[in-house]
Tab-separated table of C-alpha atoms in Angstrom:
chain	number	residue	atom	x	y	z
A	5	MET	CA	-47.468	2.104	-140.420
A	6	LYS	CA	-46.411	4.752	-137.931
A	7	LEU	CA	-47.696	8.316	-137.776
A	8	LEU	CA	-45.292	10.882	-136.345
A	9	TYR	CA	-47.536	13.483	-134.802
A	10	SER	CA	-48.276	16.197	-132.277
A	11	PRO	CA	-51.854	16.441	-130.976
A	12	ALA	CA	-51.851	20.251	-131.176
A	13	SER	CA	-51.391	20.346	-134.974
A	14	PRO	CA	-54.520	20.850	-137.104
A	15	PHE	CA	-52.787	19.057	-139.987
A	16	VAL	CA	-52.223	16.062	-137.731
A	17	ARG	CA	-55.832	16.201	-136.617
A	18	LYS	CA	-56.983	16.004	-140.228
A	19	VAL	CA	-54.969	12.816	-140.682
A	20	LEU	CA	-56.269	11.368	-137.410
A	21	VAL	CA	-59.869	12.057	-138.451
A	22	PHE	CA	-59.198	10.272	-141.751
A	23	ILE	CA	-57.759	7.290	-139.898
A	24	LYS	CA	-60.847	7.015	-137.701
A	25	GLU	CA	-63.399	7.649	-140.437
A	26	LEU	CA	-61.749	5.088	-142.732
A	27	GLY	CA	-61.495	2.441	-140.019
A	28	LEU	CA	-57.691	2.261	-140.092
A	29	GLU	CA	-56.984	2.698	-136.385
A	30	ASP	CA	-55.549	-0.812	-136.024
A	31	LYS	CA	-53.235	-0.218	-138.999
A	32	VAL	CA	-51.490	2.957	-137.774
A	33	GLU	CA	-49.216	3.278	-134.745
A	34	LEU	CA	-49.097	6.777	-133.222
A	35	ALA	CA	-45.700	8.164	-132.223
A	36	LYS	CA	-45.718	11.590	-130.594
A	37	VAL	CA	-42.796	13.880	-131.443
A	38	THR	CA	-41.800	17.316	-130.225
A	39	THR	CA	-40.439	19.630	-132.894
A	40	THR	CA	-40.190	23.328	-133.737
A	41	VAL	CA	-38.439	25.285	-136.453
A	42	VAL	CA	-35.565	26.043	-134.077
A	43	ASN	CA	-35.480	22.653	-132.323
A	44	GLN	CA	-36.191	20.005	-134.922
A	45	SER	CA	-36.841	16.354	-134.188
A	46	ALA	CA	-34.164	14.105	-135.687
A	47	GLU	CA	-36.642	11.222	-135.867
A	48	LEU	CA	-39.071	13.365	-137.819
A	49	ALA	CA	-36.378	14.718	-140.150
A	50	ALA	CA	-35.394	11.145	-141.001
A	51	SER	CA	-38.862	10.585	-142.485
A	52	ASN	CA	-39.595	14.132	-143.714
A	53	PRO	CA	-36.540	16.140	-144.812
A	54	VAL	CA	-38.214	19.450	-143.882
A	55	ALA	CA	-38.973	18.097	-140.381
A	56	LYS	CA	-42.658	18.999	-140.373
A	57	ILE	CA	-45.528	17.014	-138.918
A	58	PRO	CA	-47.332	14.880	-139.755
A	59	ALA	CA	-45.213	12.219	-141.398
A	60	LEU	CA	-46.372	8.675	-142.093
A	61	VAL	CA	-43.707	5.976	-141.999
A	62	LEU	CA	-44.755	3.017	-144.125
A	63	ASP	CA	-43.963	-0.579	-143.252
A	64	ASN	CA	-41.070	-0.528	-145.724
A	65	GLY	CA	-39.568	2.494	-143.952
A	66	LYS	CA	-40.517	5.052	-146.576
A	67	GLY	CA	-41.861	8.371	-145.272
A	68	LEU	CA	-44.911	10.120	-146.689
A	69	TYR	CA	-45.613	13.846	-146.138
A	70	ASP	CA	-47.410	16.390	-146.021
A	71	SER	CA	-50.950	15.950	-144.677
A	72	ARG	CA	-52.604	16.009	-148.118
A	73	VAL	CA	-50.296	13.272	-149.393
A	74	ILE	CA	-50.933	11.204	-146.274
A	75	THR	CA	-54.717	11.550	-146.444
A	76	ALA	CA	-54.748	10.629	-150.134
A	77	TYR	CA	-52.629	7.566	-149.379
A	78	LEU	CA	-54.867	6.498	-146.508
A	79	ASP	CA	-57.921	6.948	-148.713
A	80	SER	CA	-56.344	4.649	-151.308
A	81	LEU	CA	-56.138	1.815	-148.772
A	82	VAL	CA	-59.897	1.327	-148.509
A	83	ALA	CA	-62.394	0.451	-151.203
A	84	SER	CA	-65.169	2.560	-149.703
A	85	PRO	CA	-65.875	5.247	-148.712
A	86	SER	CA	-63.574	7.452	-150.754
A	87	PHE	CA	-63.120	11.006	-149.547
A	88	TYR	CA	-61.634	12.054	-152.912
A	89	PRO	CA	-63.999	11.889	-155.910
A	90	ALA	CA	-62.331	10.066	-158.776
A	91	GLU	CA	-63.064	12.569	-161.537
A	92	GLY	CA	-65.028	15.513	-162.805
A	93	ASP	CA	-65.899	18.808	-161.157
A	94	ALA	CA	-66.554	17.095	-157.837
A	95	ARG	CA	-62.898	16.043	-157.608
A	96	TRP	CA	-61.561	19.541	-158.223
A	97	ASP	CA	-64.107	21.061	-155.833
A	98	VAL	CA	-62.973	18.754	-153.022
A	99	LEU	CA	-59.274	19.327	-153.724
A	100	CYS	CA	-59.750	23.094	-153.780
A	101	MET	CA	-61.677	23.060	-150.511
A	102	GLU	CA	-58.970	20.943	-148.906
A	103	ALA	CA	-56.372	23.438	-150.157
A	104	LEU	CA	-58.474	26.315	-148.803
A	105	ALA	CA	-58.726	24.683	-145.381
A	106	ASP	CA	-54.997	23.934	-145.386
A	107	GLY	CA	-54.295	27.552	-146.307
A	108	LEU	CA	-56.365	28.747	-143.358
A	109	MET	CA	-54.539	26.398	-141.014
A	110	ASP	CA	-51.146	27.351	-142.416
A	111	ALA	CA	-51.779	31.067	-141.880
A	112	ALA	CA	-53.152	30.512	-138.380
A	113	VAL	CA	-50.232	28.263	-137.394
A	114	ASN	CA	-47.697	30.726	-138.810
A	115	ASN	CA	-49.206	33.557	-136.796
A	116	ARG	CA	-49.235	31.357	-133.710
A	117	TYR	CA	-45.510	30.713	-134.166
A	118	GLU	CA	-44.894	34.426	-134.610
A	119	ARG	CA	-46.673	35.275	-131.377
A	120	GLY	CA	-45.648	32.262	-129.337
A	121	LEU	CA	-42.077	31.454	-130.375
A	122	ARG	CA	-40.476	34.562	-131.802
A	123	PRO	CA	-39.018	36.961	-129.189
A	124	ALA	CA	-41.336	39.913	-128.600
A	125	ASP	CA	-38.818	42.485	-129.816
A	126	LYS	CA	-38.541	40.671	-133.157
A	127	GLN	CA	-42.250	40.204	-133.861
A	128	TRP	CA	-43.709	41.935	-136.929
A	129	ALA	CA	-47.277	43.072	-136.255
A	130	GLU	CA	-48.127	43.745	-139.907
A	131	TRP	CA	-46.996	40.262	-140.893
A	132	GLY	CA	-49.261	38.731	-138.263
A	133	GLU	CA	-52.153	40.907	-139.391
A	134	GLY	CA	-51.562	39.694	-142.942
A	135	GLN	CA	-51.750	36.078	-141.808
A	136	MET	CA	-55.049	36.716	-140.048
A	137	LYS	CA	-56.356	38.454	-143.163
A	138	LYS	CA	-55.761	35.171	-144.972
A	139	VAL	CA	-57.692	33.385	-142.216
A	140	ASP	CA	-60.575	35.823	-142.624
A	141	GLY	CA	-60.624	35.354	-146.401
A	142	ALA	CA	-60.751	31.577	-146.039
A	143	LEU	CA	-63.521	31.796	-143.442
A	144	LYS	CA	-65.560	34.021	-145.743
A	145	ALA	CA	-65.263	31.504	-148.573
A	146	LEU	CA	-66.105	28.554	-146.316
A	147	ASP	CA	-69.087	30.401	-144.854
A	148	ALA	CA	-70.473	31.011	-148.340
A	149	ALA	CA	-70.086	27.319	-149.160
A	150	ALA	CA	-71.348	25.959	-145.827
A	151	VAL	CA	-75.020	26.043	-146.818
A	152	SER	CA	-74.237	23.292	-149.355
A	153	PHE	CA	-72.266	21.036	-147.013
A	154	GLY	CA	-75.225	19.143	-145.614
A	155	ASP	CA	-74.210	15.811	-144.100
A	156	ARG	CA	-71.570	14.925	-146.657
A	157	ILE	CA	-68.024	14.045	-145.682
A	158	ASP	CA	-64.949	14.264	-147.886
A	159	ALA	CA	-61.379	15.562	-147.719
A	160	GLY	CA	-62.456	19.186	-148.065
A	161	ILE	CA	-65.117	18.877	-145.385
A	162	ILE	CA	-62.707	17.228	-142.935
A	163	GLY	CA	-60.119	19.906	-143.623
A	164	ALA	CA	-62.651	22.682	-143.027
A	165	ALA	CA	-63.697	21.127	-139.730
A	166	CYS	CA	-60.126	20.787	-138.498
A	167	ALA	CA	-59.418	24.392	-139.487
A	168	CYS	CA	-62.410	25.582	-137.454
A	169	GLY	CA	-61.308	23.435	-134.545
A	170	TYR	CA	-57.835	24.962	-134.616
A	171	LEU	CA	-59.303	28.452	-134.404
A	172	ASP	CA	-61.258	27.377	-131.319
A	173	PHE	CA	-58.066	25.929	-129.849
A	174	ARG	CA	-55.591	28.738	-130.529
A	175	TYR	CA	-57.804	31.759	-131.237
A	176	PRO	CA	-60.800	31.464	-128.902
A	177	ASP	CA	-61.286	35.238	-128.724
A	178	ILE	CA	-61.678	36.141	-132.405
A	179	GLY	CA	-65.409	35.299	-132.482
A	180	TRP	CA	-65.391	33.640	-135.883
A	181	ARG	CA	-68.817	32.056	-135.363
A	182	GLU	CA	-70.480	35.428	-134.944
A	183	ASN	CA	-68.971	36.695	-138.179
A	184	TYR	CA	-69.584	33.478	-140.118
A	185	PRO	CA	-72.818	31.977	-138.753
A	186	ALA	CA	-73.475	29.470	-141.548
A	187	LEU	CA	-70.043	27.931	-141.081
A	188	GLY	CA	-70.453	28.031	-137.307
A	189	ALA	CA	-73.800	26.219	-137.445
A	190	TRP	CA	-72.424	23.526	-139.741
A	191	TYR	CA	-69.318	23.058	-137.594
A	192	ALA	CA	-71.352	22.733	-134.401
A	193	LYS	CA	-73.052	19.694	-135.915
A	194	PHE	CA	-70.016	18.185	-137.634
A	195	SER	CA	-67.872	18.486	-134.527
A	196	GLU	CA	-70.203	16.044	-132.764
A	197	ARG	CA	-68.868	13.193	-134.913
A	198	LYS	CA	-66.971	10.573	-132.942
A	199	SER	CA	-63.846	11.131	-135.032
A	200	MET	CA	-63.844	14.820	-134.113
A	201	GLN	CA	-64.582	14.235	-130.449
A	202	GLU	CA	-61.733	11.724	-130.150
A	203	THR	CA	-59.164	13.984	-131.844
A	204	GLN	CA	-59.682	17.217	-129.947
A	205	PRO	CA	-56.418	19.046	-129.233
A	206	PRO	CA	-55.136	19.097	-125.639
A	207	SER	CA	-56.772	21.577	-123.301
């Protein structure tokens, strides 16, 4: 298998953490691609028609996307541990937390594109503020849940960690830890995992 990726993407990082935690590093080749909305990678578009990373190219040439599809597929390749509960409330709780973390990352990435790629005279301040309001809402929900995280690891937990890591990477000045101390304390411990240390975005 081949993962088309960029190390700066939090969605890519989530997949990379899955690969390491599931012991699949020798099964997945990493292929770095450069792509933006206005300068799309042809290689990436061949595997994902909307040209977004990550994309996982299977051995038969088929492309899988987006990150939640890829992580579910990777999880299916191993007997244990499973990061997606098979049934019951636990399954829906994990899927909702993964969606919450993805929503945080999506809003933060969108605002980053607005500030970093769009010409200054075309930027819409209210739109960016709305994206960061979504980030704040997700952080509030994660902070309320963080007291129950403990030492467990699943798809929602990994997503939450990668979302926090992206805020550190792209938004170091917003002080999210001060506003959400329970989440900050949990993340400080979780980020010490080898899989998190080895997937840090570029400095």
